[in-house]
PDB file of C-alpha atoms in Angstrom:
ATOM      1  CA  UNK A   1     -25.041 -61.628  99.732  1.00 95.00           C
ATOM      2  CA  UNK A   2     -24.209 -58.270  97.728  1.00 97.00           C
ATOM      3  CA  UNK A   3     -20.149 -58.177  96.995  1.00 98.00           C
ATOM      4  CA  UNK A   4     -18.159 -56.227  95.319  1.00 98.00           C
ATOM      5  CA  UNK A   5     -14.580 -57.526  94.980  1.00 98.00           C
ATOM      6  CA  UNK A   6     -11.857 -55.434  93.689  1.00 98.00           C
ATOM      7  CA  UNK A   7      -8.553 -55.960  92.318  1.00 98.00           C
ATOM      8  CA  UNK A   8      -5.081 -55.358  94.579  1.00 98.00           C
ATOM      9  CA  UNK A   9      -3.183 -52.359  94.993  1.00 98.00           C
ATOM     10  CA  UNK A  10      -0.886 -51.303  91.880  1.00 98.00           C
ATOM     11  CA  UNK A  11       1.970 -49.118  92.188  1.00 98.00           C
ATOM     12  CA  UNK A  12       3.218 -47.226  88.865  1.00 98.00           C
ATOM     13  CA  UNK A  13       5.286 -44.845  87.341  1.00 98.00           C
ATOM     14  CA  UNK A  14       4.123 -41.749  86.129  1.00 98.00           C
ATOM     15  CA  UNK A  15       2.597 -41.786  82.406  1.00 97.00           C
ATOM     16  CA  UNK A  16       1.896 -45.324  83.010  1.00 98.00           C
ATOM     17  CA  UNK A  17      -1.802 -47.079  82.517  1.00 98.00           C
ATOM     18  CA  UNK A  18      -3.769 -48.769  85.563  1.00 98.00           C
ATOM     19  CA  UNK A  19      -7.039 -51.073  85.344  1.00 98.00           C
ATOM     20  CA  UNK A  20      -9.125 -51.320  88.488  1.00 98.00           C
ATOM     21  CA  UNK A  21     -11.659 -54.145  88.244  1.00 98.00           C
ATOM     22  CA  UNK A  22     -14.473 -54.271  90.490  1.00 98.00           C
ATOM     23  CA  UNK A  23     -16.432 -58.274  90.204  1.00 98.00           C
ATOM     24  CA  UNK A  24     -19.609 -58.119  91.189  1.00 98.00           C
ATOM     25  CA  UNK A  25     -21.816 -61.057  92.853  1.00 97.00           C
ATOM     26  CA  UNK A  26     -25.172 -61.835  94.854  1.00 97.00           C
ATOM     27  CA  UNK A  27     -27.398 -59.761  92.839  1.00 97.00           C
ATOM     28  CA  UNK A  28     -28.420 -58.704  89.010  1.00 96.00           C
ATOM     29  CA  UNK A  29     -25.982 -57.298  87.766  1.00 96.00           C
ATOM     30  CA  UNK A  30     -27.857 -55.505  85.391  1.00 95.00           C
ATOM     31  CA  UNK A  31     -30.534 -53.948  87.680  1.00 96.00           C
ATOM     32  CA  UNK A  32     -27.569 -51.524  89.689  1.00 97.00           C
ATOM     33  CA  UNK A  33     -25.907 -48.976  88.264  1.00 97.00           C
ATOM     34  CA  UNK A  34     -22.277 -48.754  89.128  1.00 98.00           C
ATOM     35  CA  UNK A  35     -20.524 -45.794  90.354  1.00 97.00           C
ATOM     36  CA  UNK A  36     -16.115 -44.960  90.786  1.00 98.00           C
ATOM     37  CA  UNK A  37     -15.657 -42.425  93.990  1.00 98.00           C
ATOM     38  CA  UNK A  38     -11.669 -41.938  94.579  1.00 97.00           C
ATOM     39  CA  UNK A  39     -10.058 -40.838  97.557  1.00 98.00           C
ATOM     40  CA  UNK A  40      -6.516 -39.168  98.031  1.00 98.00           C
ATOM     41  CA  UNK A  41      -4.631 -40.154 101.082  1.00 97.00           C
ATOM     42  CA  UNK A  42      -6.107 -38.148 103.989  1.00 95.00           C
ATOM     43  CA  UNK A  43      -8.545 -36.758 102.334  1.00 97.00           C
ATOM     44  CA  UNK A  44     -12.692 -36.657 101.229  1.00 97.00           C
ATOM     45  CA  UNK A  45     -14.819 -38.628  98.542  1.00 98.00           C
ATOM     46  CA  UNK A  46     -14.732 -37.637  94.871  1.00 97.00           C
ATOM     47  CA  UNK A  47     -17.331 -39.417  92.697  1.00 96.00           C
ATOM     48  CA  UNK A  48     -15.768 -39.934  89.410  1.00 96.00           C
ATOM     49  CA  UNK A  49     -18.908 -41.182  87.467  1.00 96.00           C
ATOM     50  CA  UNK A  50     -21.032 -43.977  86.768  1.00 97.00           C
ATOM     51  CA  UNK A  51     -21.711 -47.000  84.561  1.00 97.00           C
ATOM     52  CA  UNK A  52     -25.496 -47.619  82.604  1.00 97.00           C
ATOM     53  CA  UNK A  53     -24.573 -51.552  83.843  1.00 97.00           C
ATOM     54  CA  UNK A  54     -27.732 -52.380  81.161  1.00 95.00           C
ATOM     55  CA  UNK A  55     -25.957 -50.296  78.061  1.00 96.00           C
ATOM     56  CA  UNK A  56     -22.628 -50.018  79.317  1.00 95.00           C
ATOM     57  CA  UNK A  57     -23.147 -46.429  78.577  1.00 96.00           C
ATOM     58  CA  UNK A  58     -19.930 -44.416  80.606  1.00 95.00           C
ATOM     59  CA  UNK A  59     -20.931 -40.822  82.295  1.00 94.00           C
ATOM     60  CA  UNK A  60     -18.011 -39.189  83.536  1.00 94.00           C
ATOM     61  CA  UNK A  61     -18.541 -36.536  86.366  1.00 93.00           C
ATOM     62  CA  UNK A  62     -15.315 -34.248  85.229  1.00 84.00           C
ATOM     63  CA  UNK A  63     -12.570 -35.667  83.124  1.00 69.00           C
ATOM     64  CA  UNK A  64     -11.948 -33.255  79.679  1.00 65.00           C
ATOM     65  CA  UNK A  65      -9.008 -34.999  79.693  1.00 76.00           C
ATOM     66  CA  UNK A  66     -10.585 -38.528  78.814  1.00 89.00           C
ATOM     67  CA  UNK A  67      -7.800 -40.063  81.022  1.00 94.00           C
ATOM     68  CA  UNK A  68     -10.378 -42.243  83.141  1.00 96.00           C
ATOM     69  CA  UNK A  69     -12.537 -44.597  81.112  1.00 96.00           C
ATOM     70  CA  UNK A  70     -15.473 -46.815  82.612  1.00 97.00           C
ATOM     71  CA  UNK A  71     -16.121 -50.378  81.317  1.00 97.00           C
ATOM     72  CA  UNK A  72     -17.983 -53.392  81.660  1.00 97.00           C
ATOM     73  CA  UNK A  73     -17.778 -57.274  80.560  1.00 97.00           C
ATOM     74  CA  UNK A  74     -20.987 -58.377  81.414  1.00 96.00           C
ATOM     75  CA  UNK A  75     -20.025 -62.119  80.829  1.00 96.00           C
ATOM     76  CA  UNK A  76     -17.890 -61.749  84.280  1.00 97.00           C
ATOM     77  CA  UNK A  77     -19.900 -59.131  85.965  1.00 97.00           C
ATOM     78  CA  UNK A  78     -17.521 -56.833  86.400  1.00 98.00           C
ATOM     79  CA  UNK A  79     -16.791 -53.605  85.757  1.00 98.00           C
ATOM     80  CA  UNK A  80     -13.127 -51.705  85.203  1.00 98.00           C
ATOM     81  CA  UNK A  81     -11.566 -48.449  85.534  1.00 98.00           C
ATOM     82  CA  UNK A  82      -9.128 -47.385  83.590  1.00 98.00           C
ATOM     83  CA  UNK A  83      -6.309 -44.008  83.994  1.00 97.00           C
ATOM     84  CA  UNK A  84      -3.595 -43.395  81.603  1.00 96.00           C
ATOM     85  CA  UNK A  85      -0.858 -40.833  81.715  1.00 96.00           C
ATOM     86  CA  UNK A  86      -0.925 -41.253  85.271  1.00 97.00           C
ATOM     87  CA  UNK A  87       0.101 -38.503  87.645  1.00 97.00           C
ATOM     88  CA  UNK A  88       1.281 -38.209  91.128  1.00 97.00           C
ATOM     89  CA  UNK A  89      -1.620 -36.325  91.677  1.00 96.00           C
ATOM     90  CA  UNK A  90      -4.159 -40.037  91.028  1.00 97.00           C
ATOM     91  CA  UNK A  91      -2.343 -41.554  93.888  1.00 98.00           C
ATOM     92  CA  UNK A  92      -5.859 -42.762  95.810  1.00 98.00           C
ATOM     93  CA  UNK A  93      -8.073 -45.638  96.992  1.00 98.00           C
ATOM     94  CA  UNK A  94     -10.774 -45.915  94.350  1.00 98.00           C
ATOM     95  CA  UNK A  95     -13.638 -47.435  95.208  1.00 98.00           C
ATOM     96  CA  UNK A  96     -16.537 -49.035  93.064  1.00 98.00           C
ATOM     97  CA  UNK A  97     -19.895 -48.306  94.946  1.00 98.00           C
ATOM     98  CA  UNK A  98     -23.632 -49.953  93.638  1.00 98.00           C
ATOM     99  CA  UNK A  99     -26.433 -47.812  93.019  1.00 96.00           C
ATOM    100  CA  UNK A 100     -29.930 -49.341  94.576  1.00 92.00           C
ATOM    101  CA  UNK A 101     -31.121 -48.838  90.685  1.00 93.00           C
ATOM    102  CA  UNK A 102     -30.593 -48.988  87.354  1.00 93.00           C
ATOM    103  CA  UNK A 103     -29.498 -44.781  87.429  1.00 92.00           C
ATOM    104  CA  UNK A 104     -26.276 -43.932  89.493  1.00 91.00           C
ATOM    105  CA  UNK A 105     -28.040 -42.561  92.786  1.00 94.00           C
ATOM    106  CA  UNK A 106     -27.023 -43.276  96.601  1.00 96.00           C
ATOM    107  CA  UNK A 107     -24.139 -46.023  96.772  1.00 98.00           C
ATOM    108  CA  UNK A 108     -25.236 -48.918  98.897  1.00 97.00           C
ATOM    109  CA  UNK A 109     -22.993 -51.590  98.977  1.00 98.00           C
ATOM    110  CA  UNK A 110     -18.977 -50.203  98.537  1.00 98.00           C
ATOM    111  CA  UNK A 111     -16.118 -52.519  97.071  1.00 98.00           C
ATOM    112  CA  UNK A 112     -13.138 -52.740  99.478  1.00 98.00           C
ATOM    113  CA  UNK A 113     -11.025 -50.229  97.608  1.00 98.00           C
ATOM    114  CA  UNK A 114      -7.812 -50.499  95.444  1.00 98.00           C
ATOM    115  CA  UNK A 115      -5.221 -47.967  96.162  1.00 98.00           C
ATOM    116  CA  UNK A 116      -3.496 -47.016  93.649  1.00 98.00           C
ATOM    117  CA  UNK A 117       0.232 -45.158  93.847  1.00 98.00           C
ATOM    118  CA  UNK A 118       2.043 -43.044  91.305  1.00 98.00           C
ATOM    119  CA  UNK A 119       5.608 -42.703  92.130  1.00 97.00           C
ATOM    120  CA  UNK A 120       8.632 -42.686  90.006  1.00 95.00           C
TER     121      UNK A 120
ATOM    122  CA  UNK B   1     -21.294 -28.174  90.966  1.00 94.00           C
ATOM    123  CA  UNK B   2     -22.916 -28.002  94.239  1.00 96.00           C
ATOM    124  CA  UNK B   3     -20.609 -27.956  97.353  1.00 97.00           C
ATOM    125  CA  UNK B   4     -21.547 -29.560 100.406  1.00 98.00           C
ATOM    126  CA  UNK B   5     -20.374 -28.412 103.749  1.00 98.00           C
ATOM    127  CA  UNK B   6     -20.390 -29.949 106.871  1.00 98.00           C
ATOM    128  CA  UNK B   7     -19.889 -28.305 110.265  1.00 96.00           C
ATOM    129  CA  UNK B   8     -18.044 -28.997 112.430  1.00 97.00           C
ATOM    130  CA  UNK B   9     -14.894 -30.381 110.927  1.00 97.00           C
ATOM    131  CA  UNK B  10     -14.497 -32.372 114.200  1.00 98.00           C
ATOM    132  CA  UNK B  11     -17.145 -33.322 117.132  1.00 97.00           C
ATOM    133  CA  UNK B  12     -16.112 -34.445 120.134  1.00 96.00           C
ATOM    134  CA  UNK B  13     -18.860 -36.215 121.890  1.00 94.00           C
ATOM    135  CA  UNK B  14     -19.143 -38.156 125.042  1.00 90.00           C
ATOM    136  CA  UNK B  15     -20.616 -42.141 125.046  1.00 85.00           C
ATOM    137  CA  UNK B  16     -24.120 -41.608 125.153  1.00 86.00           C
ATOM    138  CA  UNK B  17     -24.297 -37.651 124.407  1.00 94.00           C
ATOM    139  CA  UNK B  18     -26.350 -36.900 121.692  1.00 95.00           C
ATOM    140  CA  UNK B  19     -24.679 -35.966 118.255  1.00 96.00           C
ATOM    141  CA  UNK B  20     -25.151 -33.714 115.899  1.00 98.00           C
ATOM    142  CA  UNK B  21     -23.898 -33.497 112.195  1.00 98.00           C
ATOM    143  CA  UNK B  22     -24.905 -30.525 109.779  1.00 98.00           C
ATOM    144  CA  UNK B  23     -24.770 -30.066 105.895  1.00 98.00           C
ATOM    145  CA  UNK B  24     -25.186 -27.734 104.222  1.00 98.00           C
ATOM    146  CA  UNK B  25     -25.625 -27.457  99.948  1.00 98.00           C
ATOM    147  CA  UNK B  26     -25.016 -24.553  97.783  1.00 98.00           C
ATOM    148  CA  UNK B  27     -28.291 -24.897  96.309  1.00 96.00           C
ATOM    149  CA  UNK B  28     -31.810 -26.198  97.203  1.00 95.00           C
ATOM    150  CA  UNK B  29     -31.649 -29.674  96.977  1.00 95.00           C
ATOM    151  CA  UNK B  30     -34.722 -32.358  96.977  1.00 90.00           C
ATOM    152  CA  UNK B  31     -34.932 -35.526  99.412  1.00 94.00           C
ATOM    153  CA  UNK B  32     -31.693 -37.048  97.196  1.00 96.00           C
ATOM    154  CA  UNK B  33     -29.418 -36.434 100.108  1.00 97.00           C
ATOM    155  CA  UNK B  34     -27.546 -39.905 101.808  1.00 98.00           C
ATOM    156  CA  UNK B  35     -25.285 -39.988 104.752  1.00 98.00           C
ATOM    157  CA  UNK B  36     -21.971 -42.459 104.704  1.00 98.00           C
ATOM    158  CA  UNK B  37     -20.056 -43.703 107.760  1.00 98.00           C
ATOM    159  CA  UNK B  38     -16.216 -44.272 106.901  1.00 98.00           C
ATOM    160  CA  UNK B  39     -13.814 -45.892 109.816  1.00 98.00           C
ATOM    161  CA  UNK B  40      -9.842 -46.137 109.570  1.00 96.00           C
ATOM    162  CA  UNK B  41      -8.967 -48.351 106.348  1.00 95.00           C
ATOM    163  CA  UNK B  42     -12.331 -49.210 105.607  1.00 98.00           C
ATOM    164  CA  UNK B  43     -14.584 -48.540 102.478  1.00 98.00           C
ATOM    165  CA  UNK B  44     -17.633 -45.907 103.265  1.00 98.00           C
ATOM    166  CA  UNK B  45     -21.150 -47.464 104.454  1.00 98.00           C
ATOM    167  CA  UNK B  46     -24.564 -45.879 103.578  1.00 98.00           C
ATOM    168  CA  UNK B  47     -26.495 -45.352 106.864  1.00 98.00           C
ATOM    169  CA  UNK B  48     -29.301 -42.883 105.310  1.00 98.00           C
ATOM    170  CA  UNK B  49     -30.896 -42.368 101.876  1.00 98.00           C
ATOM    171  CA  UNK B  50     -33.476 -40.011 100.872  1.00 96.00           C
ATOM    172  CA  UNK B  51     -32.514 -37.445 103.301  1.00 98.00           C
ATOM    173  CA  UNK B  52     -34.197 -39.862 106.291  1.00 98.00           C
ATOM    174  CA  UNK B  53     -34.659 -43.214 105.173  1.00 98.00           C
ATOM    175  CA  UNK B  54     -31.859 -45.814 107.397  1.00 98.00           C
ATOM    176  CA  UNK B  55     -30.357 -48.000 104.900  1.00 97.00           C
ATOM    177  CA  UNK B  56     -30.757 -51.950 105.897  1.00 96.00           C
ATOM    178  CA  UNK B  57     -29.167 -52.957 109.323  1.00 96.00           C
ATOM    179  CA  UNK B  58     -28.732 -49.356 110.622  1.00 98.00           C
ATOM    180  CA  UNK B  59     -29.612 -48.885 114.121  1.00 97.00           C
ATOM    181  CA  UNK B  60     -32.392 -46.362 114.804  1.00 98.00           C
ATOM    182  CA  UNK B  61     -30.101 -44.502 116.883  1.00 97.00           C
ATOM    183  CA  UNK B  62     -28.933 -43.310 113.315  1.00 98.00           C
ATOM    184  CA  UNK B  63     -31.812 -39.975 112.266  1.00 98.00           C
ATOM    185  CA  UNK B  64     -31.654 -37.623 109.163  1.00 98.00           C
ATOM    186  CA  UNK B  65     -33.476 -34.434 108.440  1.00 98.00           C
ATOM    187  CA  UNK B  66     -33.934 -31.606 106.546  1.00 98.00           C
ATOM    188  CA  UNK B  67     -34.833 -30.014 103.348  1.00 97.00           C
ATOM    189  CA  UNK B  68     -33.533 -27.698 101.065  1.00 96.00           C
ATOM    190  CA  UNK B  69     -29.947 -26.474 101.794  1.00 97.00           C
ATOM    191  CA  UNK B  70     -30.133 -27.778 105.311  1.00 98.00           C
ATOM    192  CA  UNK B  71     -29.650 -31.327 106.353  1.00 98.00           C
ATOM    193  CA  UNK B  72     -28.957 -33.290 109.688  1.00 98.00           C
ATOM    194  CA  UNK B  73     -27.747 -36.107 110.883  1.00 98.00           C
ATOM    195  CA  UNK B  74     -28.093 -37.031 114.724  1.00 98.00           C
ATOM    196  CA  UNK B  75     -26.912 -39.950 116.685  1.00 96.00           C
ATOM    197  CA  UNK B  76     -28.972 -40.205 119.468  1.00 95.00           C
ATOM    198  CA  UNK B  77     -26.878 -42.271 121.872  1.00 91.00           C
ATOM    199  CA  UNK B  78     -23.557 -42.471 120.006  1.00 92.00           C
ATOM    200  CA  UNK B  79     -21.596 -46.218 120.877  1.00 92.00           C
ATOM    201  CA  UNK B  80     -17.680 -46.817 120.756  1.00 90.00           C
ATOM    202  CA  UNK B  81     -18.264 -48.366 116.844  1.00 93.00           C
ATOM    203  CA  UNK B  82     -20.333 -45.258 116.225  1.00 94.00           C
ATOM    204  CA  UNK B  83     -16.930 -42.754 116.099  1.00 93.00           C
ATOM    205  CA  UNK B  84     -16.098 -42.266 112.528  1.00 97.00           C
ATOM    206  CA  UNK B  85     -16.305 -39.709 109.820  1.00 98.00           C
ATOM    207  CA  UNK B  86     -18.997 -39.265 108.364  1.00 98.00           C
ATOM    208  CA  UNK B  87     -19.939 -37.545 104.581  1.00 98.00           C
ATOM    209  CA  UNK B  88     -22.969 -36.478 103.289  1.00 98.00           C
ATOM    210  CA  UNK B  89     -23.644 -36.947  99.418  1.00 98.00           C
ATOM    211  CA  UNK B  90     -26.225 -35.013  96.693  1.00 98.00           C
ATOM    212  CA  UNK B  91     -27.779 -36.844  94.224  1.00 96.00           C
ATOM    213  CA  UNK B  92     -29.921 -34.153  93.348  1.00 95.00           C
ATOM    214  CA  UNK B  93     -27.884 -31.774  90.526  1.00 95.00           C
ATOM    215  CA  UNK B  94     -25.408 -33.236  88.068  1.00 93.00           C
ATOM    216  CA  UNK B  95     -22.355 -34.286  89.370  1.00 95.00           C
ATOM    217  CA  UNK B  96     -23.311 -35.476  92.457  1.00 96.00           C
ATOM    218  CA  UNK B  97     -21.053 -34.378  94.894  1.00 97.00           C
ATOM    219  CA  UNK B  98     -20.158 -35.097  98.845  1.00 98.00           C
ATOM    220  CA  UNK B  99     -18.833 -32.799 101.530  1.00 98.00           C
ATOM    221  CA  UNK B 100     -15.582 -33.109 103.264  1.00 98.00           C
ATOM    222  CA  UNK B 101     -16.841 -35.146 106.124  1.00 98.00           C
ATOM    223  CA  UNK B 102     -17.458 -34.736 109.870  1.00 98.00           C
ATOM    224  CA  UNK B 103     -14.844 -36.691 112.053  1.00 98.00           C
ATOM    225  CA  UNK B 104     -16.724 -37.712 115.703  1.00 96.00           C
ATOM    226  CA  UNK B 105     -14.251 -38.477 118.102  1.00 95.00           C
ATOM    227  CA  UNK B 106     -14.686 -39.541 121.788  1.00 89.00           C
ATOM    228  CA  UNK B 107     -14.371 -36.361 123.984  1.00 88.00           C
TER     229      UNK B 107
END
């Protein structure tokens, strides 16, 4: 069956570095795009971009800072997130989320979230 | 960026009563419109794609409609697992966006 398995919760100073990894099994990798949505405490879903899981090409939704960056290692199937120069402000659950194809579209199967907190 | 907005914020509903979920986009959208269900501590699940499609395993009690900046989704017989929030999502115009959810509550 379709999984996506993501890494624990991190807690972190600000101006610190996080990586969110999101392993995914029981399909082809390849053939699903993958997507990052965050979600502050309390609040709605922000999607934060997707992954070309075939090219490994990044598209970010918003980010002029280039603070989030999207990757892949195909070899594992998984795919990361990472934020530097963390604020209080990135304190969220951030979820991975599979597109049913190759181009970022609906979000049909969900990872179980990693919430991560920015606190001095 | 196109904002989504659902009405109401909160929808009180009785076991059984019919239940209805609005949103509406800030521009004309095509079918790309999907529906999530999101309990306490859990990650989102698609119920509908395509504006009306169910996603796999979603009862039929689950409908969406709608076209252009006016979408719906109805329970038709809402259940005790059925009270949630639930967001719509675009995936018509770049970035795809969601709106701020729907909470249905028992009344």
């Amino acid at each position: 069956q379709v999984q996506l398995v993501q890494s624990g919760s991190e807690l972190k100073k600000p101006g610190a570095s996080v990586k969110v990894s999101c392993e995914a099994s029981g399909y082809s990798f390849s053939d699903h795009a993958l997507s990052w949505v965050r979600q502050a405490p309390g609040q709605g879903l922000e999607w934060m971009g997707w992954i070309n899981t075939i090219t490994g090409n990044p598209t970010y939704a918003q980010d002029s800072t280039g603070r989030f960056v999207f990757s892949l290692d195909t070899s594992v199937r998984t795919a990361y997130l990472r934020i530097s120069t963390l604020k209080a402000e990135d304190t969220a659950v951030y979820y991975c989320a599979r597109s049913s194809t190759w181009y970022a579209t609906d979000f049909d199967f969900w990872g179980q979230g990693t919430l991560v907190t920015v606190s001095s | 960026e196109v904002v989504m907005t659902q009405s109401p914020a909160t929808l009180s509903v009785s076991p059984g009563e019919r239940a209805t979920l609005s949103c509406r986009a800030s521009r004309g959208l095509s079918s790309n419109l999907a529906w999530y269900q999101q309990k306490p501590g859990q990650a989102p699940r698609l119920l509908i794609y395509g504006t009306s499609t169910r996603a796999t395993g979603i009862p039929a009690r689950f409908g969406g409609s709608g076209s252009g900046t006016e979408f719906t989704l109805t329970i038709s017989s809402p259940q005790s697992e059925d009270f949630a929030i639930y967001y719509c999502q675009q995936y018509t115009h770049w970035p795809w966006t969601f709106g701020q959810g729907t909470k249905v509550e028992i009344k």
